[in-house]
């Protein structure tokens, strides 16, 4: 997943000198297909935010699912950065490890299509993963995008360091 996000985040120069960047922003279990040998395919690119980096103009607003999206997506005019996708990876890892959907941590009156970040119970991670992995998830789910891992490449490096071990 981090590999796919890394490719999507690469700025693409288009005609007329515009440089575009995609932010996936709607990563959730329903958008992940797992095949043989644990190969993961990310689907539903229709929800991506498309930004003209030269002008800072949002060309497509994209879609975000409550619970999985970062706090900055709650403001419809915010331009998301790759750190937003790092947050969504953290939300998915949280669900994978705890069995608790981020939707379980939203107010009951909130609609699923209204972007809203979840208020996770991080204590649930204590018994299901090593402290180093919990720390990574906490960094991914940091509410301040400036304190999160900045992009998919940083996420890949942090995950590889955990896999290599001490």
PDB file of N, CA and C in Angstrom, residues 8-101:
ATOM      1  N   UNK A   8       1.523   7.404  -6.371  1.00  0.00           N
ATOM      2  CA  UNK A   8       0.466   8.410  -6.544  1.00  0.00           C
ATOM      3  C   UNK A   8       0.930   9.801  -6.133  1.00  0.00           C
ATOM      4  N   UNK A   9       1.771   9.887  -5.121  1.00  0.00           N
ATOM      5  CA  UNK A   9       2.205  11.184  -4.602  1.00  0.00           C
ATOM      6  C   UNK A   9       3.231  11.887  -5.486  1.00  0.00           C
ATOM      7  N   UNK A  10       3.825  11.166  -6.432  1.00  0.00           N
ATOM      8  CA  UNK A  10       4.842  11.781  -7.281  1.00  0.00           C
ATOM      9  C   UNK A  10       4.200  12.852  -8.158  1.00  0.00           C
ATOM     10  N   UNK A  11       4.688  14.083  -8.111  1.00  0.00           N
ATOM     11  CA  UNK A  11       4.135  15.139  -8.973  1.00  0.00           C
ATOM     12  C   UNK A  11       4.274  14.745 -10.441  1.00  0.00           C
ATOM     13  N   UNK A  12       3.224  15.037 -11.209  1.00  0.00           N
ATOM     14  CA  UNK A  12       3.202  14.711 -12.630  1.00  0.00           C
ATOM     15  C   UNK A  12       3.032  15.988 -13.443  1.00  0.00           C
ATOM     16  N   UNK A  13       3.995  16.252 -14.323  1.00  0.00           N
ATOM     17  CA  UNK A  13       3.919  17.430 -15.179  1.00  0.00           C
ATOM     18  C   UNK A  13       2.997  17.101 -16.348  1.00  0.00           C
ATOM     19  N   UNK A  14       2.009  17.958 -16.545  1.00  0.00           N
ATOM     20  CA  UNK A  14       1.028  17.753 -17.602  1.00  0.00           C
ATOM     21  C   UNK A  14       1.182  18.853 -18.652  1.00  0.00           C
ATOM     22  N   UNK A  15       0.311  18.829 -19.639  1.00  0.00           N
ATOM     23  CA  UNK A  15       0.328  19.872 -20.673  1.00  0.00           C
ATOM     24  C   UNK A  15       0.139  21.243 -20.037  1.00  0.00           C
ATOM     25  N   UNK A  16       0.530  22.231 -20.745  1.00  0.00           N
ATOM     26  CA  UNK A  16       0.412  23.630 -20.326  1.00  0.00           C
ATOM     27  C   UNK A  16       1.214  23.918 -19.067  1.00  0.00           C
ATOM     28  N   UNK A  17       2.199  23.062 -18.779  1.00  0.00           N
ATOM     29  CA  UNK A  17       3.099  23.320 -17.670  1.00  0.00           C
ATOM     30  C   UNK A  17       2.522  23.130 -16.284  1.00  0.00           C
ATOM     31  N   UNK A  18       1.364  22.507 -16.187  1.00  0.00           N
ATOM     32  CA  UNK A  18       0.781  22.274 -14.867  1.00  0.00           C
ATOM     33  C   UNK A  18       1.401  21.032 -14.235  1.00  0.00           C
ATOM     34  N   UNK A  19       1.633  21.109 -12.928  1.00  0.00           N
ATOM     35  CA  UNK A  19       2.148  19.971 -12.185  1.00  0.00           C
ATOM     36  C   UNK A  19       1.054  19.507 -11.236  1.00  0.00           C
ATOM     37  N   UNK A  20       0.646  18.276 -11.396  1.00  0.00           N
ATOM     38  CA  UNK A  20      -0.455  17.729 -10.614  1.00  0.00           C
ATOM     39  C   UNK A  20       0.056  16.724  -9.604  1.00  0.00           C
ATOM     40  N   UNK A  21      -0.679  16.621  -8.504  1.00  0.00           N
ATOM     41  CA  UNK A  21      -0.372  15.609  -7.492  1.00  0.00           C
ATOM     42  C   UNK A  21      -1.684  14.989  -7.015  1.00  0.00           C
ATOM     43  N   UNK A  22      -1.657  13.686  -6.841  1.00  0.00           N
ATOM     44  CA  UNK A  22      -2.817  12.958  -6.314  1.00  0.00           C
ATOM     45  C   UNK A  22      -2.603  12.647  -4.845  1.00  0.00           C
ATOM     46  N   UNK A  23      -3.666  12.808  -4.056  1.00  0.00           N
ATOM     47  CA  UNK A  23      -3.700  12.341  -2.678  1.00  0.00           C
ATOM     48  C   UNK A  23      -4.856  11.353  -2.637  1.00  0.00           C
ATOM     49  N   UNK A  24      -4.588  10.121  -2.308  1.00  0.00           N
ATOM     50  CA  UNK A  24      -5.623   9.080  -2.359  1.00  0.00           C
ATOM     51  C   UNK A  24      -6.760   9.382  -1.387  1.00  0.00           C
ATOM     52  N   UNK A  25      -6.478   9.646  -0.158  1.00  0.00           N
ATOM     53  CA  UNK A  25      -7.331  10.131   0.924  1.00  0.00           C
ATOM     54  C   UNK A  25      -8.498   9.251   1.337  1.00  0.00           C
ATOM     55  N   UNK A  26      -8.798   8.146   0.663  1.00  0.00           N
ATOM     56  CA  UNK A  26      -9.950   7.322   1.051  1.00  0.00           C
ATOM     57  C   UNK A  26      -9.554   5.868   1.259  1.00  0.00           C
ATOM     58  N   UNK A  27      -8.388   5.664   1.845  1.00  0.00           N
ATOM     59  CA  UNK A  27      -7.924   4.302   2.099  1.00  0.00           C
ATOM     60  C   UNK A  27      -8.730   3.695   3.240  1.00  0.00           C
ATOM     61  N   UNK A  28      -9.359   2.582   2.953  1.00  0.00           N
ATOM     62  CA  UNK A  28     -10.165   1.849   3.931  1.00  0.00           C
ATOM     63  C   UNK A  28     -10.183   0.397   3.492  1.00  0.00           C
ATOM     64  N   UNK A  29     -10.560  -0.521   4.366  1.00  0.00           N
ATOM     65  CA  UNK A  29     -10.530  -1.940   4.003  1.00  0.00           C
ATOM     66  C   UNK A  29     -11.315  -2.271   2.731  1.00  0.00           C
ATOM     67  N   UNK A  30     -12.421  -1.596   2.484  1.00  0.00           N
ATOM     68  CA  UNK A  30     -13.213  -1.869   1.283  1.00  0.00           C
ATOM     69  C   UNK A  30     -12.466  -1.511  -0.003  1.00  0.00           C
ATOM     70  N   UNK A  31     -11.415  -0.706   0.099  1.00  0.00           N
ATOM     71  CA  UNK A  31     -10.639  -0.307  -1.081  1.00  0.00           C
ATOM     72  C   UNK A  31      -9.328  -1.074  -1.208  1.00  0.00           C
ATOM     73  N   UNK A  32      -9.210  -2.147  -0.458  1.00  0.00           N
ATOM     74  CA  UNK A  32      -8.013  -2.991  -0.519  1.00  0.00           C
ATOM     75  C   UNK A  32      -8.416  -4.417  -0.865  1.00  0.00           C
ATOM     76  N   UNK A  33      -7.823  -4.955  -1.913  1.00  0.00           N
ATOM     77  CA  UNK A  33      -8.048  -6.351  -2.283  1.00  0.00           C
ATOM     78  C   UNK A  33      -6.778  -7.120  -1.960  1.00  0.00           C
ATOM     79  N   UNK A  34      -6.933  -8.244  -1.278  1.00  0.00           N
ATOM     80  CA  UNK A  34      -5.772  -9.060  -0.931  1.00  0.00           C
ATOM     81  C   UNK A  34      -5.876 -10.368  -1.710  1.00  0.00           C
ATOM     82  N   UNK A  35      -4.847 -10.644  -2.493  1.00  0.00           N
ATOM     83  CA  UNK A  35      -4.812 -11.837  -3.342  1.00  0.00           C
ATOM     84  C   UNK A  35      -3.789 -12.822  -2.779  1.00  0.00           C
ATOM     85  N   UNK A  36      -3.526 -13.847  -3.569  1.00  0.00           N
ATOM     86  CA  UNK A  36      -2.563 -14.872  -3.180  1.00  0.00           C
ATOM     87  C   UNK A  36      -1.222 -14.248  -2.828  1.00  0.00           C
ATOM     88  N   UNK A  37      -0.492 -14.885  -1.949  1.00  0.00           N
ATOM     89  CA  UNK A  37       0.808 -14.418  -1.468  1.00  0.00           C
ATOM     90  C   UNK A  37       0.713 -13.025  -0.848  1.00  0.00           C
ATOM     91  N   UNK A  38      -0.436 -12.697  -0.287  1.00  0.00           N
ATOM     92  CA  UNK A  38      -0.664 -11.424   0.403  1.00  0.00           C
ATOM     93  C   UNK A  38      -0.402 -10.209  -0.478  1.00  0.00           C
ATOM     94  N   UNK A  39      -0.570 -10.351  -1.766  1.00  0.00           N
ATOM     95  CA  UNK A  39      -0.439  -9.207  -2.681  1.00  0.00           C
ATOM     96  C   UNK A  39      -1.656  -8.311  -2.500  1.00  0.00           C
ATOM     97  N   UNK A  40      -1.412  -7.023  -2.277  1.00  0.00           N
ATOM     98  CA  UNK A  40      -2.487  -6.067  -2.020  1.00  0.00           C
ATOM     99  C   UNK A  40      -2.664  -5.162  -3.235  1.00  0.00           C
ATOM    100  N   UNK A  41      -3.917  -4.974  -3.628  1.00  0.00           N
ATOM    101  CA  UNK A  41      -4.256  -4.062  -4.709  1.00  0.00           C
ATOM    102  C   UNK A  41      -5.135  -2.955  -4.137  1.00  0.00           C
ATOM    103  N   UNK A  42      -4.765  -1.716  -4.417  1.00  0.00           N
ATOM    104  CA  UNK A  42      -5.560  -0.564  -3.990  1.00  0.00           C
ATOM    105  C   UNK A  42      -6.521  -0.241  -5.127  1.00  0.00           C
ATOM    106  N   UNK A  43      -7.821  -0.175  -4.809  1.00  0.00           N
ATOM    107  CA  UNK A  43      -8.829   0.104  -5.833  1.00  0.00           C
ATOM    108  C   UNK A  43      -9.538   1.428  -5.540  1.00  0.00           C
ATOM    109  N   UNK A  44     -10.379   1.838  -6.442  1.00  0.00           N
ATOM    110  CA  UNK A  44     -11.246   3.011  -6.308  1.00  0.00           C
ATOM    111  C   UNK A  44     -10.451   4.313  -6.231  1.00  0.00           C
ATOM    112  N   UNK A  45      -9.771   4.610  -7.312  1.00  0.00           N
ATOM    113  CA  UNK A  45      -9.007   5.850  -7.382  1.00  0.00           C
ATOM    114  C   UNK A  45      -9.889   7.062  -7.665  1.00  0.00           C
ATOM    115  N   UNK A  46     -11.186   6.851  -7.801  1.00  0.00           N
ATOM    116  CA  UNK A  46     -12.106   7.944  -8.075  1.00  0.00           C
ATOM    117  C   UNK A  46     -12.243   8.932  -6.930  1.00  0.00           C
ATOM    118  N   UNK A  47     -11.799   8.569  -5.744  1.00  0.00           N
ATOM    119  CA  UNK A  47     -11.908   9.464  -4.593  1.00  0.00           C
ATOM    120  C   UNK A  47     -10.674  10.303  -4.340  1.00  0.00           C
ATOM    121  N   UNK A  48      -9.712  10.274  -5.255  1.00  0.00           N
ATOM    122  CA  UNK A  48      -8.463  11.022  -5.055  1.00  0.00           C
ATOM    123  C   UNK A  48      -8.686  12.527  -5.135  1.00  0.00           C
ATOM    124  N   UNK A  49      -7.926  13.252  -4.328  1.00  0.00           N
ATOM    125  CA  UNK A  49      -7.856  14.708  -4.467  1.00  0.00           C
ATOM    126  C   UNK A  49      -6.779  14.996  -5.507  1.00  0.00           C
ATOM    127  N   UNK A  50      -7.089  15.845  -6.460  1.00  0.00           N
ATOM    128  CA  UNK A  50      -6.136  16.226  -7.495  1.00  0.00           C
ATOM    129  C   UNK A  50      -5.841  17.711  -7.332  1.00  0.00           C
ATOM    130  N   UNK A  51      -4.554  18.029  -7.196  1.00  0.00           N
ATOM    131  CA  UNK A  51      -4.135  19.408  -6.930  1.00  0.00           C
ATOM    132  C   UNK A  51      -3.151  19.853  -8.001  1.00  0.00           C
ATOM    133  N   UNK A  52      -3.331  21.075  -8.456  1.00  0.00           N
ATOM    134  CA  UNK A  52      -2.351  21.715  -9.325  1.00  0.00           C
ATOM    135  C   UNK A  52      -1.318  22.344  -8.381  1.00  0.00           C
ATOM    136  N   UNK A  53      -0.141  21.771  -8.298  1.00  0.00           N
ATOM    137  CA  UNK A  53       0.881  22.247  -7.371  1.00  0.00           C
ATOM    138  C   UNK A  53       1.395  23.635  -7.732  1.00  0.00           C
ATOM    139  N   UNK A  54       1.287  24.016  -9.002  1.00  0.00           N
ATOM    140  CA  UNK A  54       1.778  25.326  -9.423  1.00  0.00           C
ATOM    141  C   UNK A  54       0.899  26.461  -8.903  1.00  0.00           C
ATOM    142  N   UNK A  55      -0.405  26.215  -8.831  1.00  0.00           N
ATOM    143  CA  UNK A  55      -1.340  27.257  -8.401  1.00  0.00           C
ATOM    144  C   UNK A  55      -1.919  27.001  -7.014  1.00  0.00           C
ATOM    145  N   UNK A  56      -1.760  25.776  -6.513  1.00  0.00           N
ATOM    146  CA  UNK A  56      -2.373  25.423  -5.235  1.00  0.00           C
ATOM    147  C   UNK A  56      -3.871  25.210  -5.363  1.00  0.00           C
ATOM    148  N   UNK A  57      -4.351  25.043  -6.583  1.00  0.00           N
ATOM    149  CA  UNK A  57      -5.780  24.873  -6.832  1.00  0.00           C
ATOM    150  C   UNK A  57      -6.158  23.403  -6.770  1.00  0.00           C
ATOM    151  N   UNK A  58      -7.229  23.123  -6.056  1.00  0.00           N
ATOM    152  CA  UNK A  58      -7.769  21.766  -5.984  1.00  0.00           C
ATOM    153  C   UNK A  58      -8.644  21.556  -7.213  1.00  0.00           C
ATOM    154  N   UNK A  59      -8.243  20.628  -8.093  1.00  0.00           N
ATOM    155  CA  UNK A  59      -8.989  20.374  -9.312  1.00  0.00           C
ATOM    156  C   UNK A  59     -10.093  19.350  -9.087  1.00  0.00           C
ATOM    157  N   UNK A  60      -9.854  18.396  -8.221  1.00  0.00           N
ATOM    158  CA  UNK A  60     -10.862  17.425  -7.793  1.00  0.00           C
ATOM    159  C   UNK A  60     -10.797  17.341  -6.277  1.00  0.00           C
ATOM    160  N   UNK A  61     -11.929  17.482  -5.599  1.00  0.00           N
ATOM    161  CA  UNK A  61     -11.897  17.446  -4.137  1.00  0.00           C
ATOM    162  C   UNK A  61     -11.682  16.052  -3.576  1.00  0.00           C
ATOM    163  N   UNK A  62     -12.106  15.025  -4.300  1.00  0.00           N
ATOM    164  CA  UNK A  62     -11.956  13.668  -3.814  1.00  0.00           C
ATOM    165  C   UNK A  62     -13.008  13.311  -2.782  1.00  0.00           C
ATOM    166  N   UNK A  63     -12.815  12.179  -2.168  1.00  0.00           N
ATOM    167  CA  UNK A  63     -13.761  11.672  -1.175  1.00  0.00           C
ATOM    168  C   UNK A  63     -12.992  11.179   0.036  1.00  0.00           C
ATOM    169  N   UNK A  64     -13.633  11.250   1.178  1.00  0.00           N
ATOM    170  CA  UNK A  64     -13.009  10.769   2.409  1.00  0.00           C
ATOM    171  C   UNK A  64     -14.081  10.076   3.245  1.00  0.00           C
ATOM    172  N   UNK A  65     -13.718   8.976   3.853  1.00  0.00           N
ATOM    173  CA  UNK A  65     -14.641   8.225   4.684  1.00  0.00           C
ATOM    174  C   UNK A  65     -14.393   8.563   6.144  1.00  0.00           C
ATOM    175  N   UNK A  66     -15.470   8.902   6.826  1.00  0.00           N
ATOM    176  CA  UNK A  66     -15.378   9.224   8.253  1.00  0.00           C
ATOM    177  C   UNK A  66     -14.663   8.107   8.997  1.00  0.00           C
ATOM    178  N   UNK A  67     -13.839   8.487   9.950  1.00  0.00           N
ATOM    179  CA  UNK A  67     -13.096   7.535  10.765  1.00  0.00           C
ATOM    180  C   UNK A  67     -11.727   7.223  10.207  1.00  0.00           C
ATOM    181  N   UNK A  68     -11.624   7.092   8.909  1.00  0.00           N
ATOM    182  CA  UNK A  68     -10.347   6.763   8.274  1.00  0.00           C
ATOM    183  C   UNK A  68      -9.594   8.011   7.831  1.00  0.00           C
ATOM    184  N   UNK A  69     -10.296   9.119   7.691  1.00  0.00           N
ATOM    185  CA  UNK A  69      -9.679  10.330   7.162  1.00  0.00           C
ATOM    186  C   UNK A  69      -9.018  11.150   8.273  1.00  0.00           C
ATOM    187  N   UNK A  70      -8.025  11.940   7.907  1.00  0.00           N
ATOM    188  CA  UNK A  70      -7.326  12.765   8.901  1.00  0.00           C
ATOM    189  C   UNK A  70      -8.143  13.998   9.280  1.00  0.00           C
ATOM    190  N   UNK A  71      -7.818  14.596  10.417  1.00  0.00           N
ATOM    191  CA  UNK A  71      -8.557  15.781  10.851  1.00  0.00           C
ATOM    192  C   UNK A  71      -8.572  16.914   9.826  1.00  0.00           C
ATOM    193  N   UNK A  72      -7.506  17.075   9.060  1.00  0.00           N
ATOM    194  CA  UNK A  72      -7.461  18.198   8.115  1.00  0.00           C
ATOM    195  C   UNK A  72      -8.463  18.045   6.974  1.00  0.00           C
ATOM    196  N   UNK A  73      -8.993  16.837   6.764  1.00  0.00           N
ATOM    197  CA  UNK A  73      -9.989  16.652   5.706  1.00  0.00           C
ATOM    198  C   UNK A  73     -11.378  17.131   6.139  1.00  0.00           C
ATOM    199  N   UNK A  74     -11.538  17.459   7.413  1.00  0.00           N
ATOM    200  CA  UNK A  74     -12.832  17.948   7.901  1.00  0.00           C
ATOM    201  C   UNK A  74     -13.160  19.325   7.334  1.00  0.00           C
ATOM    202  N   UNK A  75     -12.156  20.056   6.914  1.00  0.00           N
ATOM    203  CA  UNK A  75     -12.347  21.369   6.296  1.00  0.00           C
ATOM    204  C   UNK A  75     -12.305  21.176   4.783  1.00  0.00           C
ATOM    205  N   UNK A  76     -13.431  21.380   4.085  1.00  0.00           N
ATOM    206  CA  UNK A  76     -13.506  21.036   2.657  1.00  0.00           C
ATOM    207  C   UNK A  76     -12.548  21.807   1.758  1.00  0.00           C
ATOM    208  N   UNK A  77     -12.043  22.949   2.201  1.00  0.00           N
ATOM    209  CA  UNK A  77     -11.169  23.740   1.334  1.00  0.00           C
ATOM    210  C   UNK A  77      -9.686  23.480   1.577  1.00  0.00           C
ATOM    211  N   UNK A  78      -9.371  22.652   2.567  1.00  0.00           N
ATOM    212  CA  UNK A  78      -7.968  22.335   2.833  1.00  0.00           C
ATOM    213  C   UNK A  78      -7.365  21.549   1.672  1.00  0.00           C
ATOM    214  N   UNK A  79      -6.152  21.910   1.314  1.00  0.00           N
ATOM    215  CA  UNK A  79      -5.390  21.101   0.371  1.00  0.00           C
ATOM    216  C   UNK A  79      -4.653  20.058   1.193  1.00  0.00           C
ATOM    217  N   UNK A  80      -4.924  18.812   0.903  1.00  0.00           N
ATOM    218  CA  UNK A  80      -4.272  17.748   1.645  1.00  0.00           C
ATOM    219  C   UNK A  80      -2.874  17.515   1.098  1.00  0.00           C
ATOM    220  N   UNK A  81      -2.022  17.006   1.949  1.00  0.00           N
ATOM    221  CA  UNK A  81      -0.653  16.648   1.576  1.00  0.00           C
ATOM    222  C   UNK A  81      -0.513  15.130   1.666  1.00  0.00           C
ATOM    223  N   UNK A  82       0.593  14.573   1.212  1.00  0.00           N
ATOM    224  CA  UNK A  82       0.797  13.139   1.354  1.00  0.00           C
ATOM    225  C   UNK A  82       0.678  12.639   2.804  1.00  0.00           C
ATOM    226  N   UNK A  83       0.877  13.519   3.773  1.00  0.00           N
ATOM    227  CA  UNK A  83       0.720  13.124   5.172  1.00  0.00           C
ATOM    228  C   UNK A  83      -0.708  12.677   5.476  1.00  0.00           C
ATOM    229  N   UNK A  84      -1.675  13.145   4.700  1.00  0.00           N
ATOM    230  CA  UNK A  84      -3.063  12.706   4.875  1.00  0.00           C
ATOM    231  C   UNK A  84      -3.189  11.218   4.587  1.00  0.00           C
ATOM    232  N   UNK A  85      -2.497  10.755   3.557  1.00  0.00           N
ATOM    233  CA  UNK A  85      -2.539   9.329   3.235  1.00  0.00           C
ATOM    234  C   UNK A  85      -1.803   8.491   4.275  1.00  0.00           C
ATOM    235  N   UNK A  86      -0.777   9.039   4.876  1.00  0.00           N
ATOM    236  CA  UNK A  86      -0.086   8.341   5.970  1.00  0.00           C
ATOM    237  C   UNK A  86      -1.079   8.101   7.108  1.00  0.00           C
ATOM    238  N   UNK A  87      -1.903   9.099   7.394  1.00  0.00           N
ATOM    239  CA  UNK A  87      -2.921   8.953   8.438  1.00  0.00           C
ATOM    240  C   UNK A  87      -3.862   7.790   8.113  1.00  0.00           C
ATOM    241  N   UNK A  88      -4.314   7.715   6.858  1.00  0.00           N
ATOM    242  CA  UNK A  88      -5.253   6.652   6.494  1.00  0.00           C
ATOM    243  C   UNK A  88      -4.620   5.271   6.624  1.00  0.00           C
ATOM    244  N   UNK A  89      -3.332   5.171   6.340  1.00  0.00           N
ATOM    245  CA  UNK A  89      -2.636   3.894   6.545  1.00  0.00           C
ATOM    246  C   UNK A  89      -2.653   3.547   8.037  1.00  0.00           C
ATOM    247  N   UNK A  90      -2.393   4.527   8.889  1.00  0.00           N
ATOM    248  CA  UNK A  90      -2.433   4.298  10.329  1.00  0.00           C
ATOM    249  C   UNK A  90      -3.794   3.837  10.799  1.00  0.00           C
ATOM    250  N   UNK A  91      -4.863   4.423  10.256  1.00  0.00           N
ATOM    251  CA  UNK A  91      -6.223   4.022  10.630  1.00  0.00           C
ATOM    252  C   UNK A  91      -6.490   2.577  10.230  1.00  0.00           C
ATOM    253  N   UNK A  92      -6.005   2.184   9.063  1.00  0.00           N
ATOM    254  CA  UNK A  92      -6.184   0.803   8.610  1.00  0.00           C
ATOM    255  C   UNK A  92      -5.360  -0.174   9.434  1.00  0.00           C
ATOM    256  N   UNK A  93      -4.119   0.199   9.762  1.00  0.00           N
ATOM    257  CA  UNK A  93      -3.295  -0.663  10.617  1.00  0.00           C
ATOM    258  C   UNK A  93      -3.937  -0.836  11.993  1.00  0.00           C
ATOM    259  N   UNK A  94      -4.483   0.258  12.525  1.00  0.00           N
ATOM    260  CA  UNK A  94      -5.159   0.202  13.816  1.00  0.00           C
ATOM    261  C   UNK A  94      -6.285  -0.832  13.764  1.00  0.00           C
ATOM    262  N   UNK A  95      -7.112  -0.763  12.717  1.00  0.00           N
ATOM    263  CA  UNK A  95      -8.231  -1.704  12.595  1.00  0.00           C
ATOM    264  C   UNK A  95      -7.725  -3.128  12.410  1.00  0.00           C
ATOM    265  N   UNK A  96      -6.712  -3.306  11.600  1.00  0.00           N
ATOM    266  CA  UNK A  96      -6.160  -4.638  11.348  1.00  0.00           C
ATOM    267  C   UNK A  96      -5.677  -5.290  12.642  1.00  0.00           C
ATOM    268  N   UNK A  97      -5.014  -4.511  13.476  1.00  0.00           N
ATOM    269  CA  UNK A  97      -4.435  -5.066  14.705  1.00  0.00           C
ATOM    270  C   UNK A  97      -5.426  -5.211  15.856  1.00  0.00           C
ATOM    271  N   UNK A  98      -6.355  -4.287  15.975  1.00  0.00           N
ATOM    272  CA  UNK A  98      -7.281  -4.307  17.122  1.00  0.00           C
ATOM    273  C   UNK A  98      -8.616  -4.963  16.810  1.00  0.00           C
ATOM    274  N   UNK A  99      -8.958  -5.041  15.531  1.00  0.00           N
ATOM    275  CA  UNK A  99     -10.274  -5.545  15.159  1.00  0.00           C
ATOM    276  C   UNK A  99     -11.374  -4.516  15.341  1.00  0.00           C
ATOM    277  N   UNK A 100     -11.004  -3.305  15.719  1.00  0.00           N
ATOM    278  CA  UNK A 100     -11.969  -2.227  15.942  1.00  0.00           C
ATOM    279  C   UNK A 100     -11.934  -1.253  14.765  1.00  0.00           C
ATOM    280  N   UNK A 101     -13.067  -1.058  14.142  1.00  0.00           N
ATOM    281  CA  UNK A 101     -13.160  -0.107  13.045  1.00  0.00           C
ATOM    282  C   UNK A 101     -13.058   1.317  13.583  1.00  0.00           C
TER     283      UNK A 101
END
